[in-house]
DNA sequence: TGTACATCAGTGAACGCGCGTTCACTGATGTAC
DNA sequence: TGTACATCAGTGAACGCGCGTTCACTGATGTAC
């Protein structure tokens, strides 16, 4: 075996998480059975319980992995955008455009947000899962709030605006856009909403 | 028995639906058991199956009831707003303000949107539930699109804007706002987003 | 006005299946000396 | 370099409980004649 590859167990665990994420996004956590996961991954039930001490542990690992992935993705996206334009406003507008394009490029639309999914099944989960979820949303808030502070310092807003609310609007539009996209089966709804937000940001700080 | 009151069976059915809606919004449809519903309503399991031929029927009735209620609510809200101002734009701005206030007045924040809940458990439901869900979102789109056409005829937009996307933004912000509100446990997030949208609409059609 | 029958709104008991979890065990790989 | 032991990544069988659904039955109310 090539020793740069992960060990067998890590690989299996990742496949369990990947399979579970898809299933949870499609039908919810409660309706996702361990039996179905092990069937697609190809191990036995005891194999599952070697990797996760119970189903709740799976829920936690799933959410943590999802949040970490999203964070890395956003970091790299806005870092690349800033490389294309040193100005905080224009760099951000480029980043939003790239975000919209990324959403457009997903073949079947966005597969769904675990934070939103867990939110509508909150009674299934423990306090630390709730805390993890809340932390993730607050991280997005402060990420974009910091950016808007930078922008506002250079471009005083043309209209009165609550920058925390504007920062939250990103999460709100993404989570809401995913839902509306999925329900009407039009994958362009989500990128459209991001572009609409981009126009709003431009009009706030540039006045068109 | 007073004959203006609903018959006994109708009343029980409504209590089942009400109980079920709360439970589904808190933990999802799959994790909501018939046993728990009959326990709170105070009938036996066979009593439940007298009212709904199976659990899928409950899902359908639940969603239909939710959509109908929302429709009546929005109709009456924007009708009242229009009575306060005959202009389509200003009537709409008043309506959005009233909507935001209504959300603020909910003691524990918005309890959740069944459309969003079902969306994240779509594999549990049949084609006609999906159709019902889609229909509901499209109804909101055309409701607000019609309004924006009326407004745009009198107030030509100051910036280029896709009115269908702008109409979808209401659903997107409501569904997204509910999620973010719930996750961070700040009930003002949702009304704030509606007010932010209201500012956007004003700047689009009035230029501040 | 009284009787026969139908419908409404349930009851009570039983069903089989799938679920999450446990327990004793195992064969392959890694590490210490 | 060979052997002893530990850890990793699972297997296989069994468990009890809760779930949705069915079936035969019932007592109260409504309707026809």
Short mmCIF file of C-alpha atoms (C1' of nucleotides) in Angstrom, two decimals:
data_model
loop_
_atom_site.label_atom_id
_atom_site.label_comp_id
_atom_site.label_asym_id
_atom_site.label_seq_id
_atom_site.Cartn_x
_atom_site.Cartn_y
_atom_site.Cartn_z
CA UNK A 1 0.00 0.00 0.00
CA UNK A 2 1.21 3.51 -0.86
CA UNK A 3 1.97 5.16 2.47
CA UNK A 4 0.84 8.63 1.34
CA UNK A 5 -2.70 7.24 1.17
CA UNK A 6 -4.82 7.32 4.34
CA UNK A 7 -5.14 4.10 6.28
CA UNK A 8 -8.01 1.78 5.52
CA UNK A 9 -10.04 2.78 8.58
CA UNK A 10 -9.91 6.50 7.93
CA UNK A 11 -11.04 5.90 4.40
CA UNK A 12 -14.04 3.83 5.55
CA UNK A 13 -14.99 6.45 8.11
CA UNK A 14 -14.92 9.15 5.44
CA UNK A 15 -17.09 7.07 3.15
CA UNK A 16 -19.56 6.61 5.99
CA UNK A 17 -19.64 10.37 6.57
CA UNK A 18 -20.02 11.14 2.88
CA UNK A 19 -22.83 8.61 2.45
CA UNK A 20 -24.53 9.81 5.62
CA UNK A 21 -24.40 13.46 4.57
CA UNK A 22 -26.15 12.75 1.31
CA UNK A 23 -28.80 10.66 3.02
CA UNK A 24 -29.42 13.20 5.78
CA UNK A 25 -29.82 16.03 3.27
CA UNK A 26 -32.31 13.95 1.29
CA UNK A 27 -34.53 12.66 4.09
CA UNK A 28 -33.38 13.93 7.46
CA UNK A 29 -31.30 12.43 10.23
CA UNK A 30 -33.95 10.31 11.93
CA UNK A 31 -34.93 8.60 8.68
CA UNK A 32 -31.31 7.84 7.82
CA UNK A 33 -30.63 4.36 9.19
CA UNK A 34 -27.30 2.84 10.04
CA UNK A 35 -28.36 -0.22 8.04
CA UNK A 36 -28.57 1.76 4.83
CA UNK A 37 -25.19 3.41 5.41
CA UNK A 38 -23.34 0.15 5.98
CA UNK A 39 -25.10 -1.37 2.96
CA UNK A 40 -23.72 1.30 0.61
CA UNK A 41 -20.29 1.43 2.28
CA UNK A 42 -20.06 -2.35 2.46
CA UNK A 43 -19.29 -3.09 6.11
CA UNK A 44 -21.29 -4.68 8.91
CA UNK A 45 -23.19 -2.90 11.64
CA UNK A 46 -20.50 -3.61 14.20
CA UNK A 47 -18.06 -2.00 11.80
CA UNK A 48 -20.10 1.17 12.02
CA UNK A 49 -20.01 1.11 15.82
CA UNK A 50 -16.25 0.76 15.70
CA UNK A 51 -16.08 4.19 14.05
CA UNK A 52 -18.88 5.92 15.99
CA UNK A 53 -19.87 4.97 19.50
CA UNK A 54 -23.50 5.76 18.71
CA UNK A 55 -25.69 7.58 16.20
CA UNK A 56 -25.36 10.88 18.04
CA UNK A 57 -21.59 10.73 17.49
CA UNK A 58 -22.25 10.41 13.77
CA UNK A 59 -24.45 13.50 13.89
CA UNK A 60 -21.71 15.52 15.55
CA UNK A 61 -18.94 14.33 13.22
CA UNK A 62 -21.15 15.01 10.22
CA UNK A 63 -21.85 18.61 11.22
CA UNK A 64 -18.25 19.34 12.23
CA UNK A 65 -16.97 18.04 8.91
CA UNK A 66 -19.56 20.05 6.99
CA UNK A 67 -18.74 23.29 8.81
CA UNK A 68 -14.99 22.81 8.38
CA UNK A 69 -15.38 22.15 4.65
CA UNK A 70 -17.54 25.24 4.14
CA UNK A 71 -15.03 27.35 6.01
CA UNK A 72 -12.11 26.19 3.90
CA UNK A 73 -14.14 26.75 0.76
CA UNK A 74 -15.14 30.31 1.65
CA UNK A 75 -11.62 31.17 2.79
CA UNK A 76 -10.04 30.05 -0.45
CA UNK A 77 -12.76 31.65 -2.57
CA UNK A 78 -12.50 35.12 -1.03
CA UNK A 79 -8.71 34.87 -0.83
CA UNK A 80 -8.56 34.25 -4.56
CA UNK A 81 -11.00 37.10 -5.16
CA UNK A 82 -8.84 39.49 -3.14
CA UNK A 83 -5.83 38.52 -5.21
CA UNK A 84 -7.69 39.79 -8.27
CA UNK A 85 -8.46 43.20 -6.75
CA UNK A 86 -6.76 44.76 -3.74
CA UNK A 87 -9.76 47.01 -2.88
CA UNK A 88 -11.97 45.46 -0.15
CA UNK A 89 -15.24 46.36 -1.87
CA UNK A 90 -14.29 45.25 -5.35
CA UNK A 91 -12.55 42.16 -4.05
CA UNK A 92 -15.76 41.29 -2.22
CA UNK A 93 -17.92 41.90 -5.29
CA UNK A 94 -15.63 39.59 -7.26
CA UNK A 95 -15.92 37.00 -4.50
CA UNK A 96 -19.72 37.13 -4.62
CA UNK A 97 -19.63 36.72 -8.39
CA UNK A 98 -17.38 33.69 -7.99
CA UNK A 99 -19.70 32.29 -5.33
CA UNK A 100 -22.70 32.68 -7.64
CA UNK A 101 -20.79 30.99 -10.47
CA UNK A 102 -19.77 28.14 -8.25
CA UNK A 103 -23.44 27.57 -7.32
CA UNK A 104 -24.40 27.69 -11.00
CA UNK A 105 -21.79 25.06 -11.83
CA UNK A 106 -23.24 22.46 -9.47
CA UNK A 107 -24.87 19.97 -11.84
CA UNK A 108 -28.02 19.28 -9.78
CA UNK A 109 -28.07 22.50 -7.79
CA UNK A 110 -26.79 22.80 -4.24
CA UNK A 111 -27.20 19.51 -2.36
CA UNK A 112 -28.34 21.30 0.80
CA UNK A 113 -27.03 22.84 4.01
CA UNK A 114 -26.59 20.61 7.05
CA UNK A 115 -27.04 23.58 9.37
CA UNK A 116 -30.51 24.17 7.94
CA UNK A 117 -31.34 20.48 7.99
CA UNK A 118 -30.34 20.13 11.65
CA UNK A 119 -32.21 23.32 12.48
CA UNK A 120 -35.49 21.73 11.38
CA UNK A 121 -34.76 18.62 13.45
CA UNK A 122 -33.24 20.36 16.44
CA UNK A 123 -35.05 18.23 19.03
CA UNK A 124 -33.12 15.19 17.83
CA UNK A 125 -29.80 16.66 18.86
CA UNK A 126 -27.91 17.47 22.03
CA UNK A 127 -26.83 20.85 23.35
CA UNK A 128 -23.36 20.59 21.84
CA UNK A 129 -24.75 20.04 18.37
CA UNK A 130 -26.92 23.15 18.85
CA UNK A 131 -23.84 25.03 20.02
CA UNK A 132 -21.83 23.89 17.00
CA UNK A 133 -24.59 25.03 14.69
CA UNK A 134 -24.89 28.42 16.36
CA UNK A 135 -21.13 28.90 16.32
CA UNK A 136 -21.05 28.23 12.58
CA UNK A 137 -23.67 30.89 11.85
CA UNK A 138 -21.96 33.42 14.12
CA UNK A 139 -18.66 32.73 12.35
CA UNK A 140 -20.26 33.65 9.03
CA UNK A 141 -21.70 36.77 10.63
CA UNK A 142 -18.34 37.99 11.91
CA UNK A 143 -16.56 36.95 8.72
CA UNK A 144 -18.75 39.22 6.60
CA UNK A 145 -19.17 41.87 9.28
CA UNK A 146 -15.38 42.32 9.33
CA UNK A 147 -15.39 42.67 5.59
CA UNK A 148 -18.15 45.28 5.68
CA UNK A 149 -16.26 47.27 8.32
CA UNK A 150 -13.27 47.35 5.99
CA UNK A 151 -15.45 48.40 3.09
CA UNK A 152 -17.39 51.04 5.07
CA UNK A 153 -14.13 52.65 6.18
CA UNK A 154 -13.27 53.36 2.55
CA UNK A 155 -16.80 53.74 1.15
CA UNK A 156 -19.20 55.42 3.60
CA UNK A 157 -22.64 53.82 3.09
CA UNK A 158 -25.02 55.94 0.98
CA UNK A 159 -28.00 54.68 2.98
CA UNK A 160 -28.29 53.84 6.65
CA UNK A 161 -27.64 50.13 7.09
CA UNK A 162 -27.06 47.70 9.97
CA UNK A 163 -23.83 45.95 8.99
CA UNK A 164 -24.50 42.92 11.19
CA UNK A 165 -27.86 42.42 9.50
CA UNK A 166 -26.19 42.85 6.11
CA UNK A 167 -23.60 40.24 7.11
CA UNK A 168 -26.35 37.84 8.22
CA UNK A 169 -28.03 38.38 4.87
CA UNK A 170 -25.39 36.19 3.22
CA UNK A 171 -26.29 33.18 5.40
CA UNK A 172 -29.98 33.98 5.07
CA UNK A 173 -29.88 34.17 1.27
CA UNK A 174 -27.77 31.04 0.93
CA UNK A 175 -29.96 28.95 3.24
CA UNK A 176 -33.19 30.40 1.87
CA UNK A 177 -31.96 30.22 -1.71
CA UNK A 178 -31.08 26.55 -1.37
CA UNK A 179 -34.59 25.80 -0.12
CA UNK A 180 -36.40 27.73 -2.84
CA UNK A 181 -34.08 26.29 -5.50
CA UNK A 182 -34.75 22.77 -4.30
CA UNK A 183 -38.49 23.17 -3.97
CA UNK A 184 -39.13 24.68 -7.40
CA UNK A 185 -36.30 22.66 -8.96
CA UNK A 186 -34.67 25.70 -10.56
CA UNK A 187 -30.99 25.66 -9.74
CA UNK A 188 -30.51 29.26 -10.88
CA UNK A 189 -32.57 30.69 -8.00
CA UNK A 190 -29.69 30.49 -5.53
CA UNK A 191 -27.03 32.16 -7.77
CA UNK A 192 -29.61 34.78 -8.77
CA UNK A 193 -30.19 35.69 -5.15
CA UNK A 194 -26.46 36.04 -4.55
CA UNK A 195 -26.19 38.34 -7.57
CA UNK A 196 -29.15 40.35 -6.27
CA UNK A 197 -27.35 40.71 -2.95
CA UNK A 198 -24.23 41.77 -4.84
CA UNK A 199 -26.21 44.55 -6.54
CA UNK A 200 -27.54 45.62 -3.16
CA UNK A 201 -24.04 45.80 -1.68
CA UNK A 202 -22.86 47.83 -4.64
CA UNK A 203 -25.73 50.29 -4.36
CA UNK A 204 -25.21 50.66 -0.62
CA UNK A 205 -21.50 51.47 -0.83
CA UNK A 206 -21.21 52.91 -4.34
CA UNK A 207 -24.72 54.28 -4.98
CA UNK A 208 -25.07 52.16 -8.15
CA UNK B 1 -74.08 20.98 21.99
CA UNK B 2 -74.09 24.42 20.35
CA UNK B 3 -74.60 23.79 16.65
CA UNK B 4 -72.35 26.68 15.57
CA UNK B 5 -69.42 24.72 17.01
CA UNK B 6 -67.67 22.16 14.79
CA UNK B 7 -68.57 18.55 15.34
CA UNK B 8 -66.49 16.47 17.71
CA UNK B 9 -64.56 14.66 14.98
CA UNK B 10 -63.50 17.77 13.12
CA UNK B 11 -62.23 19.23 16.35
CA UNK B 12 -60.14 16.12 17.11
CA UNK B 13 -58.72 16.12 13.59
CA UNK B 14 -57.68 19.76 13.96
CA UNK B 15 -56.02 19.05 17.27
CA UNK B 16 -54.12 16.19 15.65
CA UNK B 17 -52.96 18.52 12.86
CA UNK B 18 -51.96 21.26 15.27
CA UNK B 19 -50.02 18.87 17.49
CA UNK B 20 -48.38 17.24 14.49
CA UNK B 21 -47.29 20.56 13.00
CA UNK B 22 -45.49 21.57 16.17
CA UNK B 23 -43.80 18.19 16.46
CA UNK B 24 -42.75 18.10 12.79
CA UNK B 25 -41.24 21.58 12.99
CA UNK B 26 -39.30 20.59 16.10
CA UNK B 27 -37.88 17.24 15.00
CA UNK B 28 -38.97 16.38 11.47
CA UNK B 29 -41.69 14.19 10.04
CA UNK B 30 -39.99 10.80 10.36
CA UNK B 31 -39.24 11.31 14.05
CA UNK B 32 -42.81 12.41 14.78
CA UNK B 33 -44.64 9.25 15.84
CA UNK B 34 -48.35 8.62 15.74
CA UNK B 35 -48.06 7.36 19.32
CA UNK B 36 -46.91 10.72 20.58
CA UNK B 37 -49.68 12.57 18.72
CA UNK B 38 -52.47 10.42 20.13
CA UNK B 39 -50.94 10.69 23.60
CA UNK B 40 -51.20 14.50 23.60
CA UNK B 41 -54.59 14.58 21.84
CA UNK B 42 -55.97 11.81 24.05
CA UNK B 43 -57.32 9.22 21.61
CA UNK B 44 -56.21 5.72 20.66
CA UNK B 45 -54.17 4.72 17.65
CA UNK B 46 -57.20 3.41 15.80
CA UNK B 47 -58.78 6.80 16.38
CA UNK B 48 -55.91 8.34 14.48
CA UNK B 49 -56.41 5.94 11.56
CA UNK B 50 -60.06 6.88 11.44
CA UNK B 51 -59.01 10.46 10.55
CA UNK B 52 -56.04 9.64 8.28
CA UNK B 53 -55.78 6.46 6.27
CA UNK B 54 -52.00 6.44 6.80
CA UNK B 55 -49.11 8.65 7.86
CA UNK B 56 -48.63 9.97 4.33
CA UNK B 57 -52.16 11.35 4.42
CA UNK B 58 -51.26 13.24 7.57
CA UNK B 59 -48.24 14.74 5.78
CA UNK B 60 -50.43 15.97 2.93
CA UNK B 61 -53.15 17.40 5.17
CA UNK B 62 -50.52 19.11 7.30
CA UNK B 63 -48.88 20.86 4.36
CA UNK B 64 -52.16 21.83 2.72
CA UNK B 65 -53.41 23.37 5.96
CA UNK B 66 -50.14 25.25 6.45
CA UNK B 67 -50.14 26.68 2.91
CA UNK B 68 -53.79 27.73 3.15
CA UNK B 69 -53.20 29.48 6.47
CA UNK B 70 -50.16 31.36 5.17
CA UNK B 71 -52.11 32.45 2.11
CA UNK B 72 -54.99 33.84 4.14
CA UNK B 73 -52.55 35.61 6.43
CA UNK B 74 -50.61 37.29 3.61
CA UNK B 75 -53.82 38.26 1.80
CA UNK B 76 -55.28 39.98 4.82
CA UNK B 77 -52.00 41.64 5.74
CA UNK B 78 -51.36 43.23 2.36
CA UNK B 79 -55.05 44.08 1.93
CA UNK B 80 -54.96 46.02 5.18
CA UNK B 81 -51.70 47.70 4.10
CA UNK B 82 -53.25 48.80 0.81
CA UNK B 83 -56.16 50.31 2.68
CA UNK B 84 -53.68 52.59 4.44
CA UNK B 85 -52.08 53.84 1.20
CA UNK B 86 -53.54 53.59 -2.30
CA UNK B 87 -50.12 53.74 -4.03
CA UNK B 88 -48.81 50.24 -4.92
CA UNK B 89 -45.25 50.95 -3.78
CA UNK B 90 -46.09 52.65 -0.51
CA UNK B 91 -48.82 50.13 0.23
CA UNK B 92 -46.24 47.39 -0.26
CA UNK B 93 -43.69 49.12 1.97
CA UNK B 94 -46.33 49.41 4.68
CA UNK B 95 -47.16 45.71 4.21
CA UNK B 96 -43.50 44.72 4.64
CA UNK B 97 -43.31 46.83 7.81
CA UNK B 98 -46.40 45.11 9.14
CA UNK B 99 -44.92 41.72 8.24
CA UNK B 100 -41.71 42.54 10.10
CA UNK B 101 -43.71 43.71 13.13
CA UNK B 102 -45.79 40.57 13.10
CA UNK B 103 -42.60 38.47 13.16
CA UNK B 104 -41.25 40.58 16.03
CA UNK B 105 -44.43 40.00 18.01
CA UNK B 106 -44.10 36.20 18.00
CA UNK B 107 -43.06 35.44 21.59
CA UNK B 108 -40.51 32.69 20.79
CA UNK B 109 -39.71 33.73 17.25
CA UNK B 110 -41.21 32.09 14.18
CA UNK B 111 -42.03 28.43 14.85
CA UNK B 112 -40.76 27.38 11.41
CA UNK B 113 -41.90 26.88 7.84
CA UNK B 114 -43.32 23.48 6.85
CA UNK B 115 -42.26 24.02 3.24
CA UNK B 116 -38.64 24.30 4.35
CA UNK B 117 -38.98 21.37 6.74
CA UNK B 118 -40.43 19.10 4.03
CA UNK B 119 -37.78 20.31 1.58
CA UNK B 120 -35.04 18.88 3.79
CA UNK B 121 -36.90 15.56 4.08
CA UNK B 122 -38.15 15.39 0.50
CA UNK B 123 -37.36 11.70 0.04
CA UNK B 124 -39.96 10.86 2.67
CA UNK B 125 -42.79 12.26 0.58
CA UNK B 126 -44.69 11.42 -2.59
CA UNK B 127 -44.82 13.34 -5.84
CA UNK B 128 -48.02 15.15 -4.91
CA UNK B 129 -46.49 16.53 -1.73
CA UNK B 130 -43.55 17.79 -3.79
CA UNK B 131 -46.02 19.33 -6.23
CA UNK B 132 -47.94 21.01 -3.42
CA UNK B 133 -44.72 22.45 -2.05
CA UNK B 134 -43.59 23.75 -5.42
CA UNK B 135 -47.00 25.25 -6.12
CA UNK B 136 -46.88 27.14 -2.83
CA UNK B 137 -43.51 28.72 -3.64
CA UNK B 138 -44.60 29.62 -7.17
CA UNK B 139 -47.75 31.23 -5.75
CA UNK B 140 -45.58 33.51 -3.60
CA UNK B 141 -43.45 34.30 -6.63
CA UNK B 142 -46.40 35.39 -8.76
CA UNK B 143 -48.04 37.17 -5.84
CA UNK B 144 -45.05 39.47 -5.39
CA UNK B 145 -44.14 39.57 -9.09
CA UNK B 146 -47.60 40.99 -9.84
CA UNK B 147 -47.07 43.59 -7.18
CA UNK B 148 -43.66 44.57 -8.57
CA UNK B 149 -45.14 44.91 -12.08
CA UNK B 150 -47.68 47.33 -10.68
CA UNK B 151 -44.98 49.25 -8.86
CA UNK B 152 -42.57 49.30 -11.82
CA UNK B 153 -45.27 50.75 -14.07
CA UNK B 154 -45.47 53.78 -11.81
CA UNK B 155 -41.85 53.87 -10.57
CA UNK B 156 -39.35 52.80 -13.26
CA UNK B 157 -36.52 50.93 -11.45
CA UNK B 158 -33.39 53.07 -10.90
CA UNK B 159 -31.18 50.00 -11.31
CA UNK B 160 -31.57 46.98 -13.58
CA UNK B 161 -33.37 44.26 -11.64
CA UNK B 162 -34.97 40.89 -12.40
CA UNK B 163 -38.45 41.24 -10.90
CA UNK B 164 -38.98 37.48 -10.62
CA UNK B 165 -35.78 37.17 -8.63
CA UNK B 166 -36.85 40.12 -6.49
CA UNK B 167 -40.19 38.41 -5.90
CA UNK B 168 -38.44 35.15 -4.93
CA UNK B 169 -36.33 37.14 -2.50
CA UNK B 170 -39.31 37.41 -0.15
CA UNK B 171 -39.60 33.62 0.17
CA UNK B 172 -35.83 33.27 0.33
CA UNK B 173 -35.46 35.83 3.13
CA UNK B 174 -38.37 34.44 5.12
CA UNK B 175 -37.18 30.83 4.91
CA UNK B 176 -33.53 31.75 5.41
CA UNK B 177 -34.36 34.25 8.14
CA UNK B 178 -36.35 31.67 10.08
CA UNK B 179 -33.39 29.29 9.99
CA UNK B 180 -30.78 31.82 11.07
CA UNK B 181 -33.12 33.18 13.76
CA UNK B 182 -33.68 29.70 15.12
CA UNK B 183 -30.05 28.64 15.03
CA UNK B 184 -28.63 31.70 16.79
CA UNK B 185 -31.74 32.08 18.94
CA UNK B 186 -32.17 35.78 18.08
CA UNK B 187 -35.75 36.34 17.07
CA UNK B 188 -35.00 39.76 15.62
CA UNK B 189 -32.93 38.35 12.74
CA UNK B 190 -35.99 37.53 10.65
CA UNK B 191 -37.75 40.94 11.02
CA UNK B 192 -34.40 42.66 10.44
CA UNK B 193 -33.98 40.87 7.14
CA UNK B 194 -37.46 41.87 6.04
CA UNK B 195 -36.69 45.49 6.87
CA UNK B 196 -33.42 45.22 4.95
CA UNK B 197 -35.39 43.92 1.97
CA UNK B 198 -37.81 46.82 2.39
CA UNK B 199 -34.90 49.28 2.19
CA UNK B 200 -33.69 47.52 -0.94
CA UNK B 201 -37.11 47.78 -2.59
CA UNK B 202 -37.27 51.45 -1.72
CA UNK B 203 -33.84 52.16 -3.16
CA UNK B 204 -34.64 50.22 -6.34
CA UNK B 205 -37.88 52.07 -7.10
CA UNK B 206 -37.33 55.40 -5.34
CA UNK B 207 -33.53 55.70 -5.32
CA UNK B 208 -33.44 56.10 -1.52
"C1'" DT C 1 -94.00 10.04 17.77
"C1'" DG C 2 -91.69 5.73 17.58
"C1'" DT C 3 -88.83 2.47 15.41
"C1'" DA C 4 -85.05 0.75 12.03
"C1'" DC C 5 -81.11 1.57 10.08
"C1'" DA C 6 -76.83 4.22 8.75
"C1'" DT C 7 -73.10 6.93 9.77
"C1'" DC C 8 -69.66 9.03 12.85
"C1'" DA C 9 -65.96 8.82 15.86
"C1'" DG C 10 -63.90 6.23 17.79
"C1'" DT C 11 -61.84 1.37 21.08
"C1'" DG C 12 -58.72 -2.75 21.96
"C1'" DA C 13 -55.74 -6.20 20.72
"C1'" DA C 14 -52.53 -8.01 17.78
"C1'" DC C 15 -49.07 -8.06 13.80
"C1'" DG C 16 -44.37 -8.08 11.92
"C1'" DC C 17 -40.60 -5.45 10.69
"C1'" DG C 18 -36.73 -2.36 11.23
"C1'" DC C 19 -34.28 0.15 14.35
"C1'" DG C 20 -30.07 1.32 17.47
"C1'" DT C 21 -27.12 -1.02 20.55
"C1'" DT C 22 -24.25 -4.78 22.79
"C1'" DC C 23 -21.06 -8.53 23.23
"C1'" DA C 24 -17.67 -11.92 22.42
"C1'" DC C 25 -14.64 -12.75 18.98
"C1'" DT C 26 -10.92 -12.31 14.81
"C1'" DG C 27 -7.46 -11.69 11.27
"C1'" DA C 28 -4.23 -8.27 9.51
"C1'" DT C 29 -0.93 -4.83 10.48
"C1'" DG C 30 2.43 -2.24 13.60
"C1'" DT C 31 5.84 -1.98 17.38
"C1'" DA C 32 9.38 -3.47 21.09
"C1'" DC C 33 13.04 -6.08 22.25
"C1'" DT D 1 16.14 -11.04 12.04
"C1'" DG D 2 12.72 -13.42 14.69
"C1'" DT D 3 9.27 -13.58 18.11
"C1'" DA D 4 5.59 -11.61 21.44
"C1'" DC D 5 2.32 -8.64 22.09
"C1'" DA D 6 -0.83 -4.60 21.08
"C1'" DT D 7 -3.70 -2.14 18.26
"C1'" DC D 8 -6.67 -1.49 14.22
"C1'" DA D 9 -10.60 -2.39 11.67
"C1'" DG D 10 -13.55 -4.85 11.58
"C1'" DT D 11 -17.35 -9.78 11.85
"C1'" DG D 12 -21.64 -12.34 13.43
"C1'" DA D 13 -25.37 -13.15 16.24
"C1'" DA D 14 -28.61 -11.65 19.29
"C1'" DC D 15 -31.47 -8.17 22.04
"C1'" DG D 16 -35.70 -5.59 23.00
"C1'" DC D 17 -38.32 -1.78 21.88
"C1'" DG D 18 -41.13 1.27 19.12
"C1'" DC D 19 -43.02 1.88 14.88
"C1'" DG D 20 -46.99 2.05 11.29
"C1'" DT D 21 -50.83 -0.67 10.04
"C1'" DT D 22 -54.92 -3.92 10.29
"C1'" DC D 23 -59.13 -5.94 11.93
"C1'" DA D 24 -63.28 -6.88 14.28
"C1'" DC D 25 -66.04 -4.42 17.10
"C1'" DT D 26 -69.01 -0.41 19.62
"C1'" DG D 27 -71.76 3.30 21.58
"C1'" DA D 28 -73.60 7.82 20.40
"C1'" DT D 29 -75.79 10.64 17.11
"C1'" DG D 30 -78.49 11.54 12.70
"C1'" DT D 31 -82.03 10.37 9.20
"C1'" DA D 32 -86.18 8.00 6.80
"C1'" DC D 33 -90.54 6.43 7.06
#
